[in-house]
mmCIF file of C-alpha atoms and ligand atoms in Angstrom:
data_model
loop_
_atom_site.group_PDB
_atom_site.id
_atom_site.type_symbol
_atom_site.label_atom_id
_atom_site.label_comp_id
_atom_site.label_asym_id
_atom_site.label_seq_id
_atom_site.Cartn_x
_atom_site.Cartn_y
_atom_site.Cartn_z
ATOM 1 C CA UNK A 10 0.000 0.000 0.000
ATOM 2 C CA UNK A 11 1.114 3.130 -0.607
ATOM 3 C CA UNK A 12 1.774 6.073 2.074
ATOM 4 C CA UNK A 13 0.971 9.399 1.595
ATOM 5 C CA UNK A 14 4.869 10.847 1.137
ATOM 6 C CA UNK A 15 5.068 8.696 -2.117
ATOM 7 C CA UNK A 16 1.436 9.984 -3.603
ATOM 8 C CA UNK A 17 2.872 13.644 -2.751
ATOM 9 C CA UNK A 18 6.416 12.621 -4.318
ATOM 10 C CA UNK A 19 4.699 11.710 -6.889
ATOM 11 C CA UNK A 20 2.458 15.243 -7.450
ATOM 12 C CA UNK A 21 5.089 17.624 -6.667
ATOM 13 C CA UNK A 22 2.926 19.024 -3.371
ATOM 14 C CA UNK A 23 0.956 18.139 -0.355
ATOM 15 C CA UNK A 24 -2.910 19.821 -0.717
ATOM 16 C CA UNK A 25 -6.167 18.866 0.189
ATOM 17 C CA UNK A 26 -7.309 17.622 -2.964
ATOM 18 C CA UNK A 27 -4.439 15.099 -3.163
ATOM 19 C CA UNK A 28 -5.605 13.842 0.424
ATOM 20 C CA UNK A 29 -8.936 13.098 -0.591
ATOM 21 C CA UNK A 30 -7.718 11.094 -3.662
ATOM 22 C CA UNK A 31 -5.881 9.319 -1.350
ATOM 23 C CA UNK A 32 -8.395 8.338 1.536
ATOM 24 C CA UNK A 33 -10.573 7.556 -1.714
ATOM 25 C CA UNK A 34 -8.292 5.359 -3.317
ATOM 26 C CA UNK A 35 -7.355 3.266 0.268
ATOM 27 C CA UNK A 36 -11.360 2.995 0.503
ATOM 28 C CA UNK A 37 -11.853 1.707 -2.666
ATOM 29 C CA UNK A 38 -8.960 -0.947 -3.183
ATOM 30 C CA UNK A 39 -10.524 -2.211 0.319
ATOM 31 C CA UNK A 40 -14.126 -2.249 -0.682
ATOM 32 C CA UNK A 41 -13.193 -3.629 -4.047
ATOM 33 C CA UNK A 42 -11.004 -6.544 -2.104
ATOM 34 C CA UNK A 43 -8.352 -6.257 -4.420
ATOM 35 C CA UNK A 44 -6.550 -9.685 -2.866
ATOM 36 C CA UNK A 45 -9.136 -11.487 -4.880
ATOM 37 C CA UNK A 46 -9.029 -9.618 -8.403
ATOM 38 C CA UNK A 47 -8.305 -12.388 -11.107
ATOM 39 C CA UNK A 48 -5.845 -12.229 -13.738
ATOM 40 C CA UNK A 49 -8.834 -11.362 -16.685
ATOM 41 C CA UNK A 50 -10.203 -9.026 -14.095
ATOM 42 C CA UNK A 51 -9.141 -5.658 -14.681
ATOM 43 C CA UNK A 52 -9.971 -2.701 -11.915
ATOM 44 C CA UNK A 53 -11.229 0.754 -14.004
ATOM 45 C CA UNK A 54 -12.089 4.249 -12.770
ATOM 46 C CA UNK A 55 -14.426 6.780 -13.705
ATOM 47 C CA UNK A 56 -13.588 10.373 -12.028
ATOM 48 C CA UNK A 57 -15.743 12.843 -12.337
ATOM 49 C CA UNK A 58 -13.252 15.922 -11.989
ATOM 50 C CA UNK A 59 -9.800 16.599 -12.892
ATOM 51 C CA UNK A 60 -8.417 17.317 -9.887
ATOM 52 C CA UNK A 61 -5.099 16.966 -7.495
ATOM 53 C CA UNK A 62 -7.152 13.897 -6.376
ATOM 54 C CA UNK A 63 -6.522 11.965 -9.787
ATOM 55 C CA UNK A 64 -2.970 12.008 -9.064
ATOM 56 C CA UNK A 65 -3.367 10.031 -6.315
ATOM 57 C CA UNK A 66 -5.972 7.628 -7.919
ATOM 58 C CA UNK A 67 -3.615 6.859 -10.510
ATOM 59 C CA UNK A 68 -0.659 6.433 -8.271
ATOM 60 C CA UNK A 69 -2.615 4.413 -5.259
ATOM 61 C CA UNK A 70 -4.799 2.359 -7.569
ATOM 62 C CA UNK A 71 -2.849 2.240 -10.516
ATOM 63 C CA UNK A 72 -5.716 3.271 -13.047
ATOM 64 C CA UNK A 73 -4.169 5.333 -15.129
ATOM 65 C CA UNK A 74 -4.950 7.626 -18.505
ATOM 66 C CA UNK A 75 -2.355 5.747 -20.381
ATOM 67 C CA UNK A 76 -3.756 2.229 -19.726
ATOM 68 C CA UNK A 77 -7.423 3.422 -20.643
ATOM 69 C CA UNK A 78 -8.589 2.117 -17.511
ATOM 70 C CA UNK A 79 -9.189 6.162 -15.953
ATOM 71 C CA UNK A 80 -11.889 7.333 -17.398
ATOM 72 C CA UNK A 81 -12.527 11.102 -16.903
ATOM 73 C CA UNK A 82 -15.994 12.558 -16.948
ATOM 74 C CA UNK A 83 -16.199 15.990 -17.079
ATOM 75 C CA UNK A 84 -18.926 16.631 -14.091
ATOM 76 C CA UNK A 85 -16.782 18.789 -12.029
ATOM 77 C CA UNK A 86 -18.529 16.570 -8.722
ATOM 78 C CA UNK A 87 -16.228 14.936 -5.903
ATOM 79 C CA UNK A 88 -17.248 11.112 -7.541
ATOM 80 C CA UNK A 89 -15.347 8.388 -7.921
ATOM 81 C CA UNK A 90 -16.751 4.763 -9.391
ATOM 82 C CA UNK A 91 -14.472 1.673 -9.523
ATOM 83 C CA UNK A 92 -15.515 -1.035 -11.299
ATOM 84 C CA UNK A 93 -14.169 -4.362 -12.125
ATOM 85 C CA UNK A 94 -13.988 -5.417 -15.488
ATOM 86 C CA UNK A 95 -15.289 -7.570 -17.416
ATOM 87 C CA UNK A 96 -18.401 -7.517 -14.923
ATOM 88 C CA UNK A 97 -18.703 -4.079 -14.071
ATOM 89 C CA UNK A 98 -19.768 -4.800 -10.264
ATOM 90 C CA UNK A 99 -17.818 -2.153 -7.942
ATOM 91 C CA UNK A 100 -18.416 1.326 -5.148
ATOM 92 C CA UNK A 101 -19.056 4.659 -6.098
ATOM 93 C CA UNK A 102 -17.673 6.722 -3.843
ATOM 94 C CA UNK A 103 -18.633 10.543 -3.177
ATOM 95 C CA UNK A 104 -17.656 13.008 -0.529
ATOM 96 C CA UNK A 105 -18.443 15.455 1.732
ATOM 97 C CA UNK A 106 -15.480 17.044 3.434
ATOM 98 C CA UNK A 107 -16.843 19.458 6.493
ATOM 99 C CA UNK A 108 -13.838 21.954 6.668
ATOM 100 C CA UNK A 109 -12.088 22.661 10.025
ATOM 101 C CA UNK A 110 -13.858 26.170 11.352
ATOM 102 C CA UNK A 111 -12.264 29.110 10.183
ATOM 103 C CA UNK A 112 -11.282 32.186 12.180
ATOM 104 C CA UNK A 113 -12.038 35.535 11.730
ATOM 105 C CA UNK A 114 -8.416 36.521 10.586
ATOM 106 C CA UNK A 115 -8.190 33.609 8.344
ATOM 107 C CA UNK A 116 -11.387 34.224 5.944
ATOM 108 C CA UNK A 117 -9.837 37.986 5.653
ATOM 109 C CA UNK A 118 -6.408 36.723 5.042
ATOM 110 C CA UNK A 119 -8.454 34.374 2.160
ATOM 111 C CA UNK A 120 -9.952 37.512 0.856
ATOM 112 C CA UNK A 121 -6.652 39.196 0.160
ATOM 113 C CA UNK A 122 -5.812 36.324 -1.531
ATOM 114 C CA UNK A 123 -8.549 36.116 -3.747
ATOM 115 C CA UNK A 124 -8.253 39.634 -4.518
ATOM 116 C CA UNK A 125 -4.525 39.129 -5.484
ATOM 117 C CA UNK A 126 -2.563 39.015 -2.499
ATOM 118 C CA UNK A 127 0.858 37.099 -2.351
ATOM 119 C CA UNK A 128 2.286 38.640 0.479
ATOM 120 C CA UNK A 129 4.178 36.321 2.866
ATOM 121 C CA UNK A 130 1.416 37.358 5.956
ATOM 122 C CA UNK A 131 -1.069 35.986 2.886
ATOM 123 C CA UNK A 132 0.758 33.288 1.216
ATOM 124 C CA UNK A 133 1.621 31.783 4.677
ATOM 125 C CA UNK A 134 -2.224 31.918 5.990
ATOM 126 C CA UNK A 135 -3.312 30.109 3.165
ATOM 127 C CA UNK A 136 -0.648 27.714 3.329
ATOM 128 C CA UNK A 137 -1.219 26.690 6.727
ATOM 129 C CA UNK A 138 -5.260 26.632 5.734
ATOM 130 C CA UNK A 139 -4.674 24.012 3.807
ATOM 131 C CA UNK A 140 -2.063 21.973 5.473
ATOM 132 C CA UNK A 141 -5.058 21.907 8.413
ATOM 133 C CA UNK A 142 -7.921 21.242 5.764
ATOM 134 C CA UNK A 143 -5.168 18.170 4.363
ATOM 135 C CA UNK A 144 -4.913 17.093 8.036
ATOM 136 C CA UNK A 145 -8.655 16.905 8.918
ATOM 137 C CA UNK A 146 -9.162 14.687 5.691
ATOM 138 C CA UNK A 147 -6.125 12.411 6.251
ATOM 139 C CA UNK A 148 -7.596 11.980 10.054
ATOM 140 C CA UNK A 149 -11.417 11.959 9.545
ATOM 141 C CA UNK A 150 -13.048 8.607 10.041
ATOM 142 C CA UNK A 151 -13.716 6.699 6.706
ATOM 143 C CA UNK A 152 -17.859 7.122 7.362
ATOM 144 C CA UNK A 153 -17.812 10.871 8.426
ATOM 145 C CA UNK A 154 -15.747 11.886 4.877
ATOM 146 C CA UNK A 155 -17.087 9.615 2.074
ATOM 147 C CA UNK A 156 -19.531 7.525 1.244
ATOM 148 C CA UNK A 157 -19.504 4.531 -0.393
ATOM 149 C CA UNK A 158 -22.442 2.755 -2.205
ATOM 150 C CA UNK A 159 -22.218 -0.753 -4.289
ATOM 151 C CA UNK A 160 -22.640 -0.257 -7.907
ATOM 152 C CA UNK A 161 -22.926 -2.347 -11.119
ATOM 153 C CA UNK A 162 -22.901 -0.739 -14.195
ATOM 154 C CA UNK A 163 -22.106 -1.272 -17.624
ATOM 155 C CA UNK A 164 -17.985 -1.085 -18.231
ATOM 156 C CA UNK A 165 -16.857 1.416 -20.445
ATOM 157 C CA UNK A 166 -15.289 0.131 -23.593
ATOM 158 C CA UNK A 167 -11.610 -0.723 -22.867
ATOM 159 C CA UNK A 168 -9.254 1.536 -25.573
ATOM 160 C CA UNK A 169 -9.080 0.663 -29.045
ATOM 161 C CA UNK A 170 -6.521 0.849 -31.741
ATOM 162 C CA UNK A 171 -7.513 3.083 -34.336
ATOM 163 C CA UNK A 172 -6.249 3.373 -37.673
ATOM 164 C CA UNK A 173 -4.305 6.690 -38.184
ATOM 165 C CA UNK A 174 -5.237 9.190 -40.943
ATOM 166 C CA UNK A 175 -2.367 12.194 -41.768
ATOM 167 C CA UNK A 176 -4.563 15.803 -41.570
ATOM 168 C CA UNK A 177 -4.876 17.497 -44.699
ATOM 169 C CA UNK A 178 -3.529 20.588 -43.398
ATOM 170 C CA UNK A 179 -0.886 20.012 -40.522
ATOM 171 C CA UNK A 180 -0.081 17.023 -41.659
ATOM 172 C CA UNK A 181 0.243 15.284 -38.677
ATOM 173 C CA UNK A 182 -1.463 11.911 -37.840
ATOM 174 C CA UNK A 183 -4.577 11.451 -36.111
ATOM 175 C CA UNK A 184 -6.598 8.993 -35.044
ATOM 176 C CA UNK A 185 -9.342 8.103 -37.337
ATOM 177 C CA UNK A 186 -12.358 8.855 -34.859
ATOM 178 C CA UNK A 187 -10.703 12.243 -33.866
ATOM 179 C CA UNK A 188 -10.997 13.304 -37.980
ATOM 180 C CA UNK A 189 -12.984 16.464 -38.997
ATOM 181 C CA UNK A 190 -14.108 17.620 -42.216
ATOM 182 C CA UNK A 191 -12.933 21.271 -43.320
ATOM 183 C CA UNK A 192 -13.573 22.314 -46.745
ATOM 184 C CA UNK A 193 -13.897 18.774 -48.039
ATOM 185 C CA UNK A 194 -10.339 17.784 -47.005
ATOM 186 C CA UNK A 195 -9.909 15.604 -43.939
ATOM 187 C CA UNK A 196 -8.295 17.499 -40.702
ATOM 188 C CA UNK A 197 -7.425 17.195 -37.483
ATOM 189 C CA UNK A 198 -9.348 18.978 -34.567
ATOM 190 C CA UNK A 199 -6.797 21.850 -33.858
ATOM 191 C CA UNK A 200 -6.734 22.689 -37.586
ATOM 192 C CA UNK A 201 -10.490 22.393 -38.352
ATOM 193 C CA UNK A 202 -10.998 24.568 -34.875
ATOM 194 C CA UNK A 203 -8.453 27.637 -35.986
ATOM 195 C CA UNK A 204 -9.866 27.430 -39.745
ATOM 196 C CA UNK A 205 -13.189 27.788 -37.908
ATOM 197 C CA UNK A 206 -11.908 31.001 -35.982
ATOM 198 C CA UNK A 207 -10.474 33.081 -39.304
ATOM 199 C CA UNK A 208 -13.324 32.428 -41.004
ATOM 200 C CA UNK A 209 -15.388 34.052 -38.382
HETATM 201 ZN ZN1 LIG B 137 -2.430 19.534 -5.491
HETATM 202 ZN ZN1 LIG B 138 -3.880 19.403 -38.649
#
């Protein structure tokens, strides 16, 4: 299992977000009784946010973008499904983090921030802010920060191989499904989306 030095090793800082991948990640390999995955079993997530949190998913559980078995929904929502596949049985897991009460001086000293602040009274408030937010989520019991609910749902499509077409512009490959239509010639998305904006 992995501690919580490696996962922030491994994202270049310690922050909240990174500890609630974590305590996710330790929740699900448990609920999902990893011991007893098979060798044609394969363990997938679906996150629903892009967050510091992946980086821990991807370190802890080892469902990474590469592999194809991350799969990242756009939602913006604290949600996290693992799933086993072929089956698709598995936990979704969402959370509700209750932040540690915040003082007077320290919702001012957030203010400044927001407004542009970076002086080291500022920077140093909101630093220690979120070292205590980190803390409280590293400490909090597993029922009081997420909950977990059994799932099955259909698995995503594991990643195929597409063929690879050059563009007609750039010239650079691309992936056949990824192709766009400019003009009658056959493009790639960053070409057919900046011949889009000069013609406007
Ligand atoms: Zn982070
Ligand atoms: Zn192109």
């Amino acid at each position: 299992m992995k501690r919580f030095e490696e996962v922030i090793r491994f994202h270049g800082h310690s922050c909240p977000g990174l500890a609630l991948g974590y305590r996710v990640s330790l929740a699900a390999l448990k609920a999902m009784d990893m011991e007893k995955i098979s060798e044609d079993e394969e363990l997938v997530a679906i996150v629903e946010n892009d967050s510091c949190a992946v980086d821990a998913i991807q370190l802890v559980t080892g469902c990474t973008f590469g592999k194809g078995n991350l799969i990242f929904r756009d939602y913006g929502k604290q949600v996290y499904t693992f799933l086993k596949r072929p089956l698709g049985n598995g936990v979704r897991i969402s959370i509700d983090v209750i932040p540690p009460e915040e003082t007077k001086r320290e919702k001012e000293l957030w203010k400044r921030y927001g407004r542009g602040d970076r002086s080291e009274e500022v920077v140093q408030a909101v630093h220690d802010r979120k070292a205590k937010k980190t803390k409280v989520i590293l400490e909090s019991p597993e029922k009081a920060l997420l909950k977990i609910t059994k799932v099955k749902v259909p698995v995503p499509q594991e990643a195929r191989i597409y063929q690879s077409l050059p563009c007609g512009m750039c010239g650079e490959k691309m992936a056949e499904p990824k192709a766009r239509v400019r003009d009658g010639k056959i493009v790639c998305i960053p070409c057919f989306e900046t011949e889009s904006e000069r013609v406007k």
